[in-house]
């Protein structure tokens, strides 16, 4: 909902680099789309290690902030 509101207000979300996309594809369920803004799906809420790995894959490259 926050991302949708941001879009309505003109906020632009940068694309992830191909390397980051590859990491996200390996970590996310098949039905999740590894794009920004990222919807990690509820399934990761029960897998702390994967949840952390997804966040780390994004912040490691500093493509996005806040």
Short mmCIF file of N, CA and C in Angstrom, two decimals:
data_model
loop_
_atom_site.label_atom_id
_atom_site.label_comp_id
_atom_site.label_asym_id
_atom_site.label_seq_id
_atom_site.Cartn_x
_atom_site.Cartn_y
_atom_site.Cartn_z
N UNK A 1 0.82 -1.17 0.00
CA UNK A 1 0.00 0.00 0.00
C UNK A 1 0.87 1.25 0.00
N UNK A 2 1.96 1.20 0.74
CA UNK A 2 2.85 2.37 0.77
C UNK A 2 3.47 2.61 -0.60
N UNK A 3 3.89 1.53 -1.27
CA UNK A 3 4.49 1.68 -2.60
C UNK A 3 3.46 2.22 -3.59
N UNK A 4 2.24 1.73 -3.50
CA UNK A 4 1.18 2.22 -4.39
C UNK A 4 0.93 3.71 -4.17
N UNK A 5 0.90 4.12 -2.93
CA UNK A 5 0.70 5.54 -2.62
C UNK A 5 1.87 6.37 -3.12
N UNK A 6 3.08 5.84 -2.95
CA UNK A 6 4.26 6.54 -3.46
C UNK A 6 4.19 6.75 -4.96
N UNK A 7 3.75 5.73 -5.67
CA UNK A 7 3.61 5.84 -7.12
C UNK A 7 2.58 6.91 -7.48
N UNK A 8 1.47 6.91 -6.78
CA UNK A 8 0.44 7.93 -7.04
C UNK A 8 0.96 9.34 -6.79
N UNK A 9 1.91 9.46 -5.87
CA UNK A 9 2.47 10.77 -5.55
C UNK A 9 3.69 11.12 -6.40
N UNK A 10 4.03 10.23 -7.35
CA UNK A 10 5.13 10.52 -8.26
C UNK A 10 6.48 9.96 -7.86
N UNK A 11 6.52 9.16 -6.81
CA UNK A 11 7.78 8.55 -6.39
C UNK A 11 8.21 7.51 -7.42
N UNK A 12 9.47 7.54 -7.77
CA UNK A 12 10.01 6.57 -8.73
C UNK A 12 10.90 5.59 -8.00
N UNK A 13 10.81 4.33 -8.36
CA UNK A 13 11.59 3.28 -7.72
C UNK A 13 12.68 2.81 -8.69
N UNK A 14 13.94 2.86 -8.28
CA UNK A 14 15.01 2.44 -9.19
C UNK A 14 14.97 0.94 -9.44
N UNK A 15 15.42 0.55 -10.62
CA UNK A 15 15.51 -0.87 -10.94
C UNK A 15 16.69 -1.48 -10.18
N UNK A 16 16.55 -2.76 -9.85
CA UNK A 16 17.67 -3.49 -9.27
C UNK A 16 18.64 -3.87 -10.38
N UNK A 17 19.91 -3.94 -10.05
CA UNK A 17 20.92 -4.39 -11.01
C UNK A 17 20.69 -5.87 -11.32
N UNK A 18 21.12 -6.32 -12.50
CA UNK A 18 20.93 -7.73 -12.86
C UNK A 18 21.49 -8.70 -11.81
N UNK A 19 22.61 -8.36 -11.23
CA UNK A 19 23.21 -9.23 -10.20
C UNK A 19 22.28 -9.35 -8.98
N UNK A 20 21.70 -8.25 -8.59
CA UNK A 20 20.76 -8.26 -7.46
C UNK A 20 19.52 -9.05 -7.83
N UNK A 21 19.02 -8.87 -9.04
CA UNK A 21 17.84 -9.62 -9.50
C UNK A 21 18.10 -11.11 -9.43
N UNK A 22 19.29 -11.54 -9.86
CA UNK A 22 19.63 -12.97 -9.82
C UNK A 22 19.62 -13.50 -8.39
N UNK A 23 20.18 -12.73 -7.47
CA UNK A 23 20.18 -13.15 -6.06
C UNK A 23 18.75 -13.25 -5.53
N UNK A 24 17.94 -12.26 -5.86
CA UNK A 24 16.56 -12.27 -5.38
C UNK A 24 15.77 -13.43 -5.96
N UNK A 25 15.96 -13.72 -7.23
CA UNK A 25 15.26 -14.85 -7.86
C UNK A 25 15.60 -16.16 -7.16
N UNK A 26 16.85 -16.29 -6.71
CA UNK A 26 17.27 -17.51 -6.03
C UNK A 26 16.67 -17.61 -4.62
N UNK A 27 16.36 -16.48 -4.01
CA UNK A 27 15.87 -16.47 -2.64
C UNK A 27 14.35 -16.44 -2.52
N UNK A 28 13.68 -15.82 -3.48
CA UNK A 28 12.24 -15.63 -3.40
C UNK A 28 11.49 -16.84 -3.95
N UNK A 29 10.24 -17.05 -3.50
CA UNK A 29 9.42 -18.10 -4.10
C UNK A 29 9.19 -17.81 -5.59
N UNK A 30 8.89 -18.84 -6.35
CA UNK A 30 8.70 -18.69 -7.80
C UNK A 30 7.62 -17.67 -8.17
N UNK A 31 6.62 -17.53 -7.35
CA UNK A 31 5.51 -16.62 -7.67
C UNK A 31 5.81 -15.16 -7.31
N UNK A 32 6.91 -14.91 -6.61
CA UNK A 32 7.27 -13.53 -6.24
C UNK A 32 8.03 -12.87 -7.39
N UNK A 33 7.82 -11.59 -7.56
CA UNK A 33 8.49 -10.83 -8.61
C UNK A 33 9.63 -10.02 -8.01
N UNK A 34 10.86 -10.29 -8.42
CA UNK A 34 12.00 -9.57 -7.85
C UNK A 34 12.20 -8.20 -8.48
N UNK A 35 11.29 -7.30 -8.21
CA UNK A 35 11.36 -5.95 -8.77
C UNK A 35 11.19 -4.95 -7.63
N UNK A 36 11.54 -3.73 -7.90
CA UNK A 36 11.41 -2.67 -6.92
C UNK A 36 10.16 -1.86 -7.24
N UNK A 37 9.22 -1.69 -6.33
CA UNK A 37 9.27 -2.09 -4.93
C UNK A 37 9.07 -3.60 -4.77
N UNK A 38 9.78 -4.16 -3.84
CA UNK A 38 9.82 -5.61 -3.66
C UNK A 38 8.69 -6.09 -2.77
N UNK A 39 7.96 -7.07 -3.26
CA UNK A 39 6.95 -7.77 -2.46
C UNK A 39 7.54 -9.14 -2.16
N UNK A 40 8.03 -9.33 -0.95
CA UNK A 40 8.73 -10.57 -0.61
C UNK A 40 7.80 -11.73 -0.38
N UNK A 41 6.54 -11.51 -0.32
CA UNK A 41 5.51 -12.50 -0.06
C UNK A 41 5.50 -12.89 1.41
N UNK A 42 4.36 -13.30 1.86
CA UNK A 42 4.18 -13.64 3.28
C UNK A 42 4.98 -14.87 3.68
N UNK A 43 5.34 -15.71 2.73
CA UNK A 43 6.06 -16.94 3.08
C UNK A 43 7.40 -16.65 3.74
N UNK A 44 8.03 -15.53 3.42
CA UNK A 44 9.31 -15.22 4.03
C UNK A 44 9.17 -14.72 5.47
N UNK A 45 7.98 -14.38 5.87
CA UNK A 45 7.76 -13.94 7.25
C UNK A 45 8.07 -15.07 8.24
N UNK A 46 8.03 -16.29 7.75
CA UNK A 46 8.29 -17.45 8.61
C UNK A 46 9.67 -18.04 8.38
N UNK A 47 10.50 -17.37 7.62
CA UNK A 47 11.86 -17.85 7.34
C UNK A 47 12.83 -16.68 7.54
N UNK A 48 13.24 -16.50 8.76
CA UNK A 48 14.08 -15.37 9.11
C UNK A 48 15.39 -15.32 8.36
N UNK A 49 15.98 -16.48 8.07
CA UNK A 49 17.25 -16.50 7.34
C UNK A 49 17.09 -15.99 5.91
N UNK A 50 16.05 -16.45 5.22
CA UNK A 50 15.82 -15.98 3.85
C UNK A 50 15.42 -14.51 3.84
N UNK A 51 14.59 -14.12 4.79
CA UNK A 51 14.17 -12.72 4.88
C UNK A 51 15.40 -11.83 5.02
N UNK A 52 16.30 -12.21 5.91
CA UNK A 52 17.53 -11.45 6.12
C UNK A 52 18.39 -11.46 4.87
N UNK A 53 18.49 -12.59 4.19
CA UNK A 53 19.31 -12.69 2.98
C UNK A 53 18.76 -11.79 1.87
N UNK A 54 17.45 -11.70 1.76
CA UNK A 54 16.83 -10.83 0.75
C UNK A 54 17.17 -9.37 1.04
N UNK A 55 17.00 -8.97 2.28
CA UNK A 55 17.32 -7.59 2.66
C UNK A 55 18.80 -7.31 2.41
N UNK A 56 19.65 -8.25 2.78
CA UNK A 56 21.10 -8.08 2.61
C UNK A 56 21.46 -7.95 1.13
N UNK A 57 20.82 -8.74 0.27
CA UNK A 57 21.09 -8.68 -1.17
C UNK A 57 20.78 -7.29 -1.72
N UNK A 58 19.77 -6.65 -1.17
CA UNK A 58 19.38 -5.33 -1.65
C UNK A 58 20.31 -4.25 -1.10
N UNK A 59 20.60 -4.29 0.18
CA UNK A 59 21.40 -3.21 0.75
C UNK A 59 22.88 -3.34 0.46
N UNK A 60 23.34 -4.54 0.11
CA UNK A 60 24.76 -4.72 -0.23
C UNK A 60 25.18 -3.86 -1.41
N UNK A 61 24.31 -3.69 -2.36
CA UNK A 61 24.64 -2.96 -3.58
C UNK A 61 24.36 -1.47 -3.48
N UNK A 62 23.69 -1.06 -2.45
CA UNK A 62 23.37 0.35 -2.22
C UNK A 62 22.63 0.98 -3.41
N UNK A 63 21.83 0.17 -4.09
CA UNK A 63 21.03 0.68 -5.21
C UNK A 63 19.83 1.46 -4.70
N UNK A 64 19.42 1.12 -3.51
CA UNK A 64 18.27 1.79 -2.92
C UNK A 64 18.64 2.26 -1.52
N UNK A 65 17.88 3.20 -1.01
CA UNK A 65 18.10 3.67 0.35
C UNK A 65 16.76 3.86 1.03
N UNK A 66 16.82 3.94 2.34
CA UNK A 66 15.63 4.12 3.17
C UNK A 66 14.54 3.20 2.71
#
